[in-house]
Short mmCIF file of N, CA and C in Angstrom, two decimals:
data_model
loop_
_atom_site.label_atom_id
_atom_site.label_comp_id
_atom_site.label_asym_id
_atom_site.label_seq_id
_atom_site.Cartn_x
_atom_site.Cartn_y
_atom_site.Cartn_z
N MET A 27 121.77 155.48 79.51
CA MET A 27 120.40 154.80 79.36
C MET A 27 119.77 153.47 80.17
N LYS A 28 118.62 153.75 81.16
CA LYS A 28 118.75 152.74 81.84
C LYS A 28 118.38 151.10 81.17
N ILE A 29 119.02 150.32 82.09
CA ILE A 29 118.90 149.05 82.09
C ILE A 29 117.29 148.41 82.24
N ASN A 30 117.03 147.48 81.81
CA ASN A 30 115.46 147.46 82.21
C ASN A 30 115.89 146.02 83.28
N VAL A 31 115.12 146.51 84.42
CA VAL A 31 115.44 145.18 85.19
C VAL A 31 113.35 145.14 86.18
N LYS A 32 113.56 143.80 86.05
CA LYS A 32 111.82 143.24 86.42
C LYS A 32 112.25 142.92 87.74
N THR A 33 113.22 142.67 88.68
CA THR A 33 112.89 142.49 90.13
C THR A 33 113.82 143.25 90.71
N GLY A 34 114.19 142.90 92.19
CA GLY A 34 114.99 143.35 93.12
C GLY A 34 116.21 142.69 92.78
N ASP A 35 116.05 141.29 92.69
CA ASP A 35 116.95 140.43 92.23
C ASP A 35 117.97 141.20 91.21
N GLU A 36 117.71 141.49 89.75
CA GLU A 36 118.28 141.46 88.89
C GLU A 36 119.03 143.12 89.71
N LEU A 37 118.08 144.43 90.37
CA LEU A 37 118.69 145.38 90.60
C LEU A 37 120.19 144.75 91.29
N ASN A 38 120.16 143.94 92.40
CA ASN A 38 120.86 143.31 93.06
C ASN A 38 122.21 142.93 92.24
N ARG A 39 121.95 142.67 91.48
CA ARG A 39 123.30 142.00 90.57
C ARG A 39 123.56 142.76 90.11
N LEU A 40 123.24 143.79 89.15
CA LEU A 40 123.64 145.02 88.84
C LEU A 40 124.53 145.59 89.61
N LEU A 41 123.90 145.62 90.79
CA LEU A 41 124.68 146.79 92.08
C LEU A 41 126.03 146.26 92.29
N ASP A 42 126.10 144.80 92.73
CA ASP A 42 126.87 144.08 93.26
C ASP A 42 128.08 143.60 92.14
N ASN A 43 127.53 143.80 90.68
CA ASN A 43 128.47 143.31 89.92
C ASN A 43 129.84 144.90 89.85
N LEU A 44 128.68 145.98 89.58
CA LEU A 44 129.27 147.44 89.58
C LEU A 44 130.43 147.74 90.63
N GLN A 45 129.51 147.06 91.79
CA GLN A 45 130.46 147.51 93.34
C GLN A 45 131.82 146.79 93.57
N GLN A 46 131.68 145.23 92.56
CA GLN A 46 133.38 144.38 92.23
C GLN A 46 134.02 145.43 91.71
N GLU A 47 133.84 145.94 90.24
CA GLU A 47 134.42 146.56 89.42
C GLU A 47 135.18 147.71 90.55
N ILE A 48 134.29 148.57 91.16
CA ILE A 48 135.11 149.25 91.75
C ILE A 48 135.99 148.95 93.01
N VAL A 49 135.48 148.08 93.41
CA VAL A 49 136.66 147.82 94.39
C VAL A 49 138.04 147.25 94.02
N TYR A 50 137.38 146.04 93.00
CA TYR A 50 138.97 145.51 92.28
C TYR A 50 139.80 146.60 92.02
N ALA A 51 139.04 147.68 91.53
CA ALA A 51 140.19 148.68 90.71
C ALA A 51 141.06 149.66 91.66
N ASN A 52 140.31 149.90 93.01
CA ASN A 52 140.81 150.67 94.04
C ASN A 52 141.75 149.16 95.05
N ILE A 53 141.68 148.26 94.91
CA ILE A 53 142.69 147.34 95.41
C ILE A 53 143.94 147.14 94.49
N TYR A 54 143.67 146.89 93.21
CA TYR A 54 145.06 146.99 92.04
C TYR A 54 145.55 148.51 92.49
N TYR A 55 144.46 149.18 92.44
CA TYR A 55 145.34 150.47 92.15
C TYR A 55 146.38 150.54 94.03
N ARG A 56 145.48 150.51 95.24
CA ARG A 56 146.62 150.74 96.06
C ARG A 56 147.61 149.34 96.21
N LEU A 57 147.41 148.16 95.69
CA LEU A 57 148.85 147.56 95.24
C LEU A 57 149.68 148.27 94.63
N TYR A 58 149.24 148.58 93.21
CA TYR A 58 150.62 148.99 92.70
C TYR A 58 151.31 150.11 93.23
N TRP A 59 150.71 150.89 93.90
CA TRP A 59 151.40 151.80 94.88
C TRP A 59 152.14 151.17 96.21
N ASP A 60 151.48 150.88 96.67
CA ASP A 60 152.30 149.82 97.95
C ASP A 60 153.87 149.45 97.04
N LEU A 61 153.20 148.42 96.30
CA LEU A 61 154.68 148.04 95.87
C LEU A 61 155.60 149.07 94.64
N ASN A 62 154.93 150.25 94.64
CA ASN A 62 156.07 151.34 94.35
C ASN A 62 156.60 151.69 95.35
N ASP A 63 155.70 152.09 96.67
CA ASP A 63 156.65 152.31 97.54
C ASP A 63 157.54 151.26 98.40
N ALA A 64 157.33 149.79 97.88
CA ALA A 64 158.25 149.17 98.49
C ALA A 64 159.58 149.24 97.52
N LEU A 65 159.10 149.46 95.90
CA LEU A 65 160.81 149.61 95.31
C LEU A 65 161.21 150.22 95.80
N ARG A 66 160.80 151.72 96.27
CA ARG A 66 161.82 153.06 96.75
C ARG A 66 162.47 152.61 97.76
N SER A 67 161.94 151.80 98.63
CA SER A 67 162.75 151.63 99.82
C SER A 67 163.53 150.20 99.67
N HIS A 68 163.68 149.91 98.73
CA HIS A 68 164.19 147.91 98.62
C HIS A 68 164.68 147.71 97.28
N PRO A 69 165.12 149.09 96.60
CA PRO A 69 165.83 149.10 95.00
C PRO A 69 166.09 147.38 94.91
N GLU A 70 167.06 147.25 95.83
CA GLU A 70 168.16 146.05 95.08
C GLU A 70 167.07 144.84 95.20
N GLU A 71 166.54 144.66 95.76
CA GLU A 71 165.79 143.48 95.75
C GLU A 71 164.57 143.14 94.56
N PHE A 72 163.89 144.31 93.86
CA PHE A 72 163.62 144.47 92.90
C PHE A 72 164.32 144.27 91.71
N ALA A 73 165.21 144.89 91.28
CA ALA A 73 166.63 144.81 90.58
C ALA A 73 167.06 143.22 90.35
N GLN A 74 166.86 142.48 91.49
CA GLN A 74 167.09 140.92 91.28
C GLN A 74 166.05 140.00 90.16
N SER A 75 165.24 140.62 90.27
CA SER A 75 164.16 140.13 89.33
C SER A 75 162.97 141.41 88.28
N ASN A 76 164.04 141.90 87.66
CA ASN A 76 163.80 142.89 87.33
C ASN A 76 162.49 142.78 86.20
N THR A 77 162.57 142.09 85.04
CA THR A 77 161.11 141.78 84.27
C THR A 77 160.32 141.46 84.98
N PHE A 78 160.49 140.38 86.11
CA PHE A 78 159.12 140.29 86.86
C PHE A 78 158.35 141.01 87.39
N TRP A 79 159.15 142.12 87.87
CA TRP A 79 158.53 143.62 88.45
C TRP A 79 158.02 144.15 87.36
N VAL A 80 158.20 144.25 86.48
CA VAL A 80 158.11 145.82 85.55
C VAL A 80 157.07 145.03 84.68
N LEU A 81 156.48 143.64 84.84
CA LEU A 81 155.43 143.23 84.05
C LEU A 81 154.23 143.11 85.09
N THR A 82 155.06 142.81 86.38
CA THR A 82 153.94 142.94 87.27
C THR A 82 153.21 144.50 87.41
N PHE A 83 154.44 145.30 87.62
CA PHE A 83 153.64 146.81 87.64
C PHE A 83 152.75 147.39 86.78
N ASP A 84 153.07 146.38 85.20
CA ASP A 84 152.24 146.70 84.07
C ASP A 84 150.77 146.33 84.06
N ALA A 85 150.79 145.05 84.63
CA ALA A 85 149.74 144.46 84.79
C ALA A 85 148.94 144.86 85.86
N LEU A 86 149.39 144.93 86.80
CA LEU A 86 148.53 145.99 87.92
C LEU A 86 147.90 147.41 87.61
N GLN A 87 148.73 148.12 86.88
CA GLN A 87 148.25 149.48 86.38
C GLN A 87 147.09 149.22 84.76
N ASP A 88 147.38 147.91 84.55
CA ASP A 88 146.41 147.70 83.20
C ASP A 88 144.99 147.15 83.68
N ALA A 89 145.33 146.59 85.00
CA ALA A 89 144.60 146.08 85.92
C ALA A 89 143.19 147.25 86.69
N TRP A 90 143.90 148.04 87.38
CA TRP A 90 142.82 149.03 87.55
C TRP A 90 142.41 149.99 87.00
N LEU A 91 143.03 150.38 85.55
CA LEU A 91 142.53 151.37 84.83
C LEU A 91 141.23 150.78 83.98
N ILE A 92 141.98 148.85 83.41
CA ILE A 92 140.61 148.79 82.45
C ILE A 92 139.59 148.57 83.47
N ARG A 93 139.40 148.37 84.75
CA ARG A 93 138.27 148.50 85.57
C ARG A 93 137.75 149.30 86.04
N LEU A 94 138.40 150.44 86.39
CA LEU A 94 137.97 152.11 86.40
C LEU A 94 137.19 152.62 84.95
N CYS A 95 137.84 151.87 84.13
CA CYS A 95 137.10 152.08 82.36
C CYS A 95 135.65 151.77 82.71
N ARG A 96 135.75 150.43 82.81
CA ARG A 96 134.33 149.93 82.57
C ARG A 96 133.62 150.95 84.17
N VAL A 97 133.67 151.16 84.60
CA VAL A 97 132.52 151.87 85.65
C VAL A 97 132.33 153.06 85.18
N PHE A 98 133.26 153.91 84.31
CA PHE A 98 132.55 154.94 83.46
C PHE A 98 132.01 154.99 81.77
N ASP A 99 132.78 153.87 81.35
CA ASP A 99 132.13 153.85 79.79
C ASP A 99 130.78 153.89 79.20
N THR A 100 130.97 154.67 78.91
CA THR A 100 129.42 154.66 78.31
C THR A 100 129.56 154.60 77.26
N GLN A 101 130.72 153.89 75.99
CA GLN A 101 130.58 153.39 74.61
C GLN A 101 129.47 152.80 74.13
N CYS A 102 128.91 152.00 74.70
CA CYS A 102 127.59 151.35 74.67
C CYS A 102 126.34 151.35 75.49
N ASN A 103 125.00 151.69 74.88
CA ASN A 103 124.06 151.65 75.68
C ASN A 103 123.14 150.97 76.72
N ASN A 104 123.49 149.57 76.04
CA ASN A 104 123.09 148.63 77.02
C ASN A 104 124.01 147.74 78.07
N ASN A 105 125.47 148.69 77.93
CA ASN A 105 126.45 147.91 79.17
C ASN A 105 126.04 148.48 80.50
N LEU A 106 126.65 147.85 81.77
CA LEU A 106 126.68 148.01 82.95
C LEU A 106 127.62 149.08 83.32
N ASN A 107 127.48 150.37 83.48
CA ASN A 107 128.77 151.25 83.92
C ASN A 107 128.03 152.12 84.75
N LEU A 108 128.29 153.16 85.46
CA LEU A 108 127.98 153.96 86.62
C LEU A 108 126.37 154.52 85.72
N VAL A 109 126.56 155.55 84.76
CA VAL A 109 125.81 156.18 84.45
C VAL A 109 124.33 155.08 84.33
N ASN A 110 124.46 154.35 83.41
CA ASN A 110 123.16 153.38 83.29
C ASN A 110 122.44 152.91 84.39
N LEU A 111 123.85 152.43 85.72
CA LEU A 111 123.36 151.91 87.07
C LEU A 111 122.28 152.98 87.42
N LEU A 112 122.97 154.13 87.39
CA LEU A 112 122.19 155.61 88.05
C LEU A 112 120.75 156.01 87.60
N GLU A 113 120.65 155.92 86.43
CA GLU A 113 119.90 155.85 85.49
C GLU A 113 118.74 154.67 86.12
N THR A 114 119.07 153.70 86.18
CA THR A 114 117.94 152.42 86.39
C THR A 114 117.35 152.85 87.71
N ILE A 115 118.39 152.72 88.82
CA ILE A 115 117.93 153.49 90.22
C ILE A 115 116.61 154.33 89.58
N LYS A 116 117.28 155.58 89.59
CA LYS A 116 116.20 156.95 89.26
C LYS A 116 114.73 156.35 88.77
N GLU A 117 114.95 155.14 87.66
CA GLU A 117 113.38 154.70 86.96
C GLU A 117 112.81 153.50 87.81
N ASN A 118 113.96 153.42 88.96
CA ASN A 118 112.74 151.82 89.74
C ASN A 118 113.32 152.54 91.57
N LEU A 119 113.13 153.58 91.71
CA LEU A 119 112.93 154.15 93.11
C LEU A 119 111.99 153.13 93.93
N HIS A 120 111.21 152.43 93.74
CA HIS A 120 110.36 151.55 93.79
C HIS A 120 111.03 150.17 94.58
N PHE A 121 112.39 150.14 94.17
CA PHE A 121 113.22 149.00 94.26
C PHE A 121 113.94 149.57 96.29
N PHE A 122 113.34 150.45 96.45
CA PHE A 122 114.19 151.06 97.72
C PHE A 122 113.42 151.51 98.88
N ASN A 123 111.71 151.25 98.51
CA ASN A 123 110.80 151.74 99.91
C ASN A 123 111.58 150.53 100.72
N GLU A 124 110.51 150.24 101.56
CA GLU A 124 110.90 149.82 102.90
C GLU A 124 110.64 148.48 102.79
N GLN A 125 109.51 147.56 102.19
CA GLN A 125 109.08 146.82 102.01
C GLN A 125 109.88 145.92 100.60
N ASN A 126 110.30 146.23 99.43
CA ASN A 126 111.12 145.86 98.54
C ASN A 126 112.79 145.65 99.09
N PHE A 127 112.87 146.64 99.80
CA PHE A 127 114.50 146.83 100.57
C PHE A 127 114.48 145.92 100.95
N ARG A 128 113.89 146.03 102.21
CA ARG A 128 113.52 144.43 102.92
C ARG A 128 113.32 143.25 102.19
N GLU A 129 113.58 142.82 100.63
CA GLU A 129 112.66 141.93 100.07
C GLU A 129 114.33 141.75 99.43
N ARG A 130 114.83 142.79 98.89
CA ARG A 130 115.95 142.47 98.30
C ARG A 130 117.09 142.15 99.19
N LEU A 131 117.22 142.51 100.56
CA LEU A 131 118.49 142.37 101.21
C LEU A 131 117.52 141.04 102.40
N LYS A 132 116.74 140.37 101.79
CA LYS A 132 116.34 139.42 103.08
C LYS A 132 117.56 138.37 103.23
N ASP A 133 118.46 138.40 102.87
CA ASP A 133 119.67 136.90 103.37
C ASP A 133 120.42 137.92 103.94
N ASN A 134 120.50 139.14 104.08
CA ASN A 134 121.96 139.55 104.60
C ASN A 134 121.92 139.82 106.16
N ALA A 135 122.06 139.89 107.05
CA ALA A 135 122.18 139.64 108.83
C ALA A 135 121.67 141.03 109.06
N PHE A 136 122.34 142.12 108.51
CA PHE A 136 121.99 143.50 108.71
C PHE A 136 120.30 144.15 108.53
N VAL A 137 119.89 143.20 107.67
CA VAL A 137 118.69 144.22 106.57
C VAL A 137 118.03 144.99 107.95
N ASN A 138 117.75 144.56 109.07
CA ASN A 138 117.06 145.21 110.25
C ASN A 138 117.30 146.59 110.47
N SER A 139 118.85 147.01 110.60
CA SER A 139 119.61 147.97 110.89
C SER A 139 119.26 148.67 110.21
N LEU A 140 119.30 148.39 108.89
CA LEU A 140 119.50 148.76 107.17
C LEU A 140 118.72 149.23 106.82
N ALA A 141 117.35 149.20 107.48
CA ALA A 141 116.07 149.45 106.78
C ALA A 141 115.39 150.61 107.67
N GLU A 142 116.26 150.57 109.09
CA GLU A 142 115.10 151.72 109.93
C GLU A 142 115.26 152.94 108.97
N CYS A 143 116.88 153.30 108.32
CA CYS A 143 116.42 154.66 107.85
C CYS A 143 115.80 154.79 106.53
N ASP A 144 115.59 155.92 105.86
CA ASP A 144 114.84 156.18 104.79
C ASP A 144 116.09 155.63 103.73
N ARG A 145 115.62 154.71 102.64
CA ARG A 145 116.56 154.08 101.61
C ARG A 145 116.59 154.36 100.25
N VAL A 146 115.27 155.13 100.39
CA VAL A 146 114.81 155.90 98.80
C VAL A 146 116.12 157.16 98.79
N PRO A 147 116.84 156.39 97.37
CA PRO A 147 117.64 157.52 96.86
C PRO A 147 117.19 158.88 96.41
N ASP A 148 117.62 159.66 96.65
CA ASP A 148 117.38 161.11 96.70
C ASP A 148 117.15 161.73 95.49
N GLN A 149 116.09 162.23 94.18
CA GLN A 149 116.18 162.26 93.17
C GLN A 149 117.38 163.47 92.51
N ALA A 150 117.74 164.38 93.23
CA ALA A 150 118.12 165.32 93.18
C ALA A 150 119.98 164.96 93.53
N GLN A 151 119.87 164.14 93.94
CA GLN A 151 121.71 163.70 94.46
C GLN A 151 121.62 162.58 93.10
N LEU A 152 120.61 161.96 92.24
CA LEU A 152 121.10 161.11 91.32
C LEU A 152 121.44 161.80 90.13
N ASP A 153 120.42 163.17 90.03
CA ASP A 153 120.77 163.66 88.84
C ASP A 153 122.18 164.13 89.10
N LYS A 154 122.74 164.83 90.17
CA LYS A 154 124.22 165.28 90.24
C LYS A 154 124.97 164.23 90.08
N ASP A 155 124.79 163.00 90.82
CA ASP A 155 125.62 161.97 90.42
C ASP A 155 125.68 161.46 88.69
N ILE A 156 125.01 161.45 88.15
CA ILE A 156 124.77 161.23 86.94
C ILE A 156 125.81 162.06 85.90
N GLU A 157 125.28 163.68 86.14
CA GLU A 157 125.87 164.70 85.61
C GLU A 157 127.45 164.62 85.71
N PHE A 158 127.67 164.01 87.05
CA PHE A 158 129.18 163.57 87.43
C PHE A 158 130.03 162.77 86.50
N ALA A 159 128.99 161.89 86.13
CA ALA A 159 129.27 160.25 85.63
C ALA A 159 129.90 160.50 84.20
N LYS A 160 128.72 161.76 83.76
CA LYS A 160 128.93 162.06 82.09
C LYS A 160 129.53 163.01 81.40
N ALA A 161 129.81 164.44 82.73
CA ALA A 161 130.61 165.21 81.82
C ALA A 161 131.89 165.79 82.93
N ASP A 162 132.46 164.91 84.33
CA ASP A 162 133.05 165.56 85.01
C ASP A 162 134.80 165.14 84.10
N PRO A 163 135.47 166.11 83.96
CA PRO A 163 136.68 166.33 83.24
C PRO A 163 137.30 165.43 83.63
N LEU A 164 137.58 164.97 84.70
CA LEU A 164 138.64 163.41 84.75
C LEU A 164 137.98 162.34 84.41
N VAL A 165 136.49 162.22 84.46
CA VAL A 165 136.11 161.05 83.62
C VAL A 165 136.24 161.30 82.02
N GLU A 166 136.12 162.32 81.32
CA GLU A 166 136.62 162.74 80.47
C GLU A 166 137.62 162.15 79.87
N LYS A 167 138.61 162.75 80.79
CA LYS A 167 139.99 162.23 80.51
C LYS A 167 139.95 161.09 80.40
N LEU A 168 139.61 160.07 81.48
CA LEU A 168 139.76 158.82 81.45
C LEU A 168 138.70 158.15 80.14
N ARG A 169 138.04 158.54 79.39
CA ARG A 169 136.97 157.83 78.12
C ARG A 169 138.30 158.09 77.24
N ILE A 170 138.97 159.21 77.45
CA ILE A 170 139.92 159.52 76.32
C ILE A 170 140.64 158.40 76.51
N TRP A 171 141.25 158.28 77.58
CA TRP A 171 142.53 156.87 77.66
C TRP A 171 141.83 155.71 76.97
N ARG A 172 140.50 155.74 77.40
CA ARG A 172 139.91 154.46 77.33
C ARG A 172 140.15 154.06 75.81
N ASN A 173 139.58 155.02 74.95
CA ASN A 173 139.07 154.93 73.66
C ASN A 173 140.74 154.56 72.89
N ASN A 174 141.45 155.37 73.25
CA ASN A 174 143.16 155.81 72.53
C ASN A 174 144.14 154.64 72.93
N ILE A 175 143.85 154.06 74.08
CA ILE A 175 144.99 153.37 75.02
C ILE A 175 144.66 152.36 75.67
N VAL A 176 143.87 152.18 76.36
CA VAL A 176 143.41 151.13 77.50
C VAL A 176 142.34 150.36 76.43
N ALA A 177 141.62 150.62 75.81
CA ALA A 177 140.79 149.31 75.22
C ALA A 177 141.06 149.73 73.47
N HIS A 178 141.82 150.33 72.95
CA HIS A 178 142.37 150.51 71.66
C HIS A 178 143.54 151.28 71.73
N LYS A 179 144.23 150.87 70.43
CA LYS A 179 145.27 151.82 70.51
C LYS A 179 145.14 152.98 68.96
N GLY A 180 145.02 154.07 69.51
CA GLY A 180 144.74 155.41 68.93
C GLY A 180 145.86 155.34 68.14
N SER A 181 146.15 155.75 66.66
CA SER A 181 146.78 156.11 65.42
C SER A 181 147.38 157.32 65.87
N LYS A 182 146.48 158.35 66.58
CA LYS A 182 147.63 159.63 66.74
C LYS A 182 148.07 159.66 68.09
N PHE A 183 147.75 158.95 68.90
CA PHE A 183 148.58 158.40 70.10
C PHE A 183 149.78 157.73 69.81
N VAL A 184 150.09 156.52 69.15
CA VAL A 184 150.94 156.08 68.40
C VAL A 184 152.12 157.18 67.81
N LEU A 185 151.50 157.48 66.79
CA LEU A 185 152.30 158.60 66.15
C LEU A 185 152.70 159.80 66.46
N GLY A 186 152.25 160.31 68.19
CA GLY A 186 152.45 161.12 68.91
C GLY A 186 152.08 162.41 68.85
N LYS A 187 150.92 162.28 67.92
CA LYS A 187 149.64 163.28 67.31
C LYS A 187 148.81 163.63 68.36
N ALA A 188 148.53 163.24 69.66
CA ALA A 188 147.49 163.14 70.83
C ALA A 188 148.16 163.76 71.90
N PRO A 189 148.30 165.06 71.89
CA PRO A 189 149.15 165.60 73.37
C PRO A 189 148.22 165.56 74.26
N GLN A 190 147.06 165.34 74.78
CA GLN A 190 146.53 165.00 75.88
C GLN A 190 146.15 163.75 76.14
N LEU A 191 146.93 162.37 74.94
CA LEU A 191 146.87 161.48 76.04
C LEU A 191 148.79 161.32 76.16
N SER A 192 149.64 162.34 76.44
CA SER A 192 150.77 162.11 77.04
C SER A 192 150.89 162.25 78.47
N GLU A 193 149.76 163.05 78.73
CA GLU A 193 149.69 163.24 80.25
C GLU A 193 149.27 161.54 81.05
N ASP A 194 149.94 161.58 82.36
CA ASP A 194 149.58 160.32 83.14
C ASP A 194 148.56 159.95 83.16
N PRO A 195 148.16 158.56 83.23
CA PRO A 195 146.97 158.11 83.53
C PRO A 195 146.69 157.86 85.05
N LEU A 196 147.46 158.30 85.74
CA LEU A 196 146.97 158.39 87.07
C LEU A 196 146.80 159.66 87.76
N GLU A 197 146.49 160.66 87.25
CA GLU A 197 145.81 161.98 87.26
C GLU A 197 144.62 161.54 87.53
N CYS A 198 143.92 159.92 87.17
CA CYS A 198 142.54 159.77 86.86
C CYS A 198 142.32 159.24 88.65
N ILE A 199 142.89 159.09 89.59
CA ILE A 199 142.96 158.56 90.57
C ILE A 199 141.92 158.98 91.65
N PRO A 200 141.39 160.25 91.38
CA PRO A 200 140.46 160.83 92.40
C PRO A 200 138.92 160.03 92.06
N LEU A 201 139.03 159.75 91.06
CA LEU A 201 137.94 159.01 90.65
C LEU A 201 137.48 157.50 91.40
N LEU A 202 138.99 157.33 91.79
CA LEU A 202 138.67 155.65 93.14
C LEU A 202 138.26 156.69 94.26
#
């Protein structure tokens, strides 16, 4: 569902916010795996403060999973997620014509070079991206995880009656 925006500044705020979620998800993910690699090569150092590192690994996994879930969450029609942002862009292509693009990025030191090429998103590509964000199997798996483990504790999961949830959430990584 598209988000109603009236100005290019409002669109920029949506773009910046979702971009930040994606970037932070990736940062937390990379930090998680960098520490995992360090754990393999320095097990004695990690063992000296095991509780700290267990909590740190759990927190980092939660951080990247929660942020990734936000990007693809379609639970509520009016929240900021990738589908809603893409539909908003699709309905507001005029914000990408050269004049409006320059106005939206007037404080960017690189606005002139950025405005040199066509900035209007391709409708067909937007449709493909919307379909991906709605129906890709990894996105669907992430939503199942979100609804049963990340945002809520599903009773079927807790009771061991949800086999699709026994798989590792780290399989969602290609989404990053």
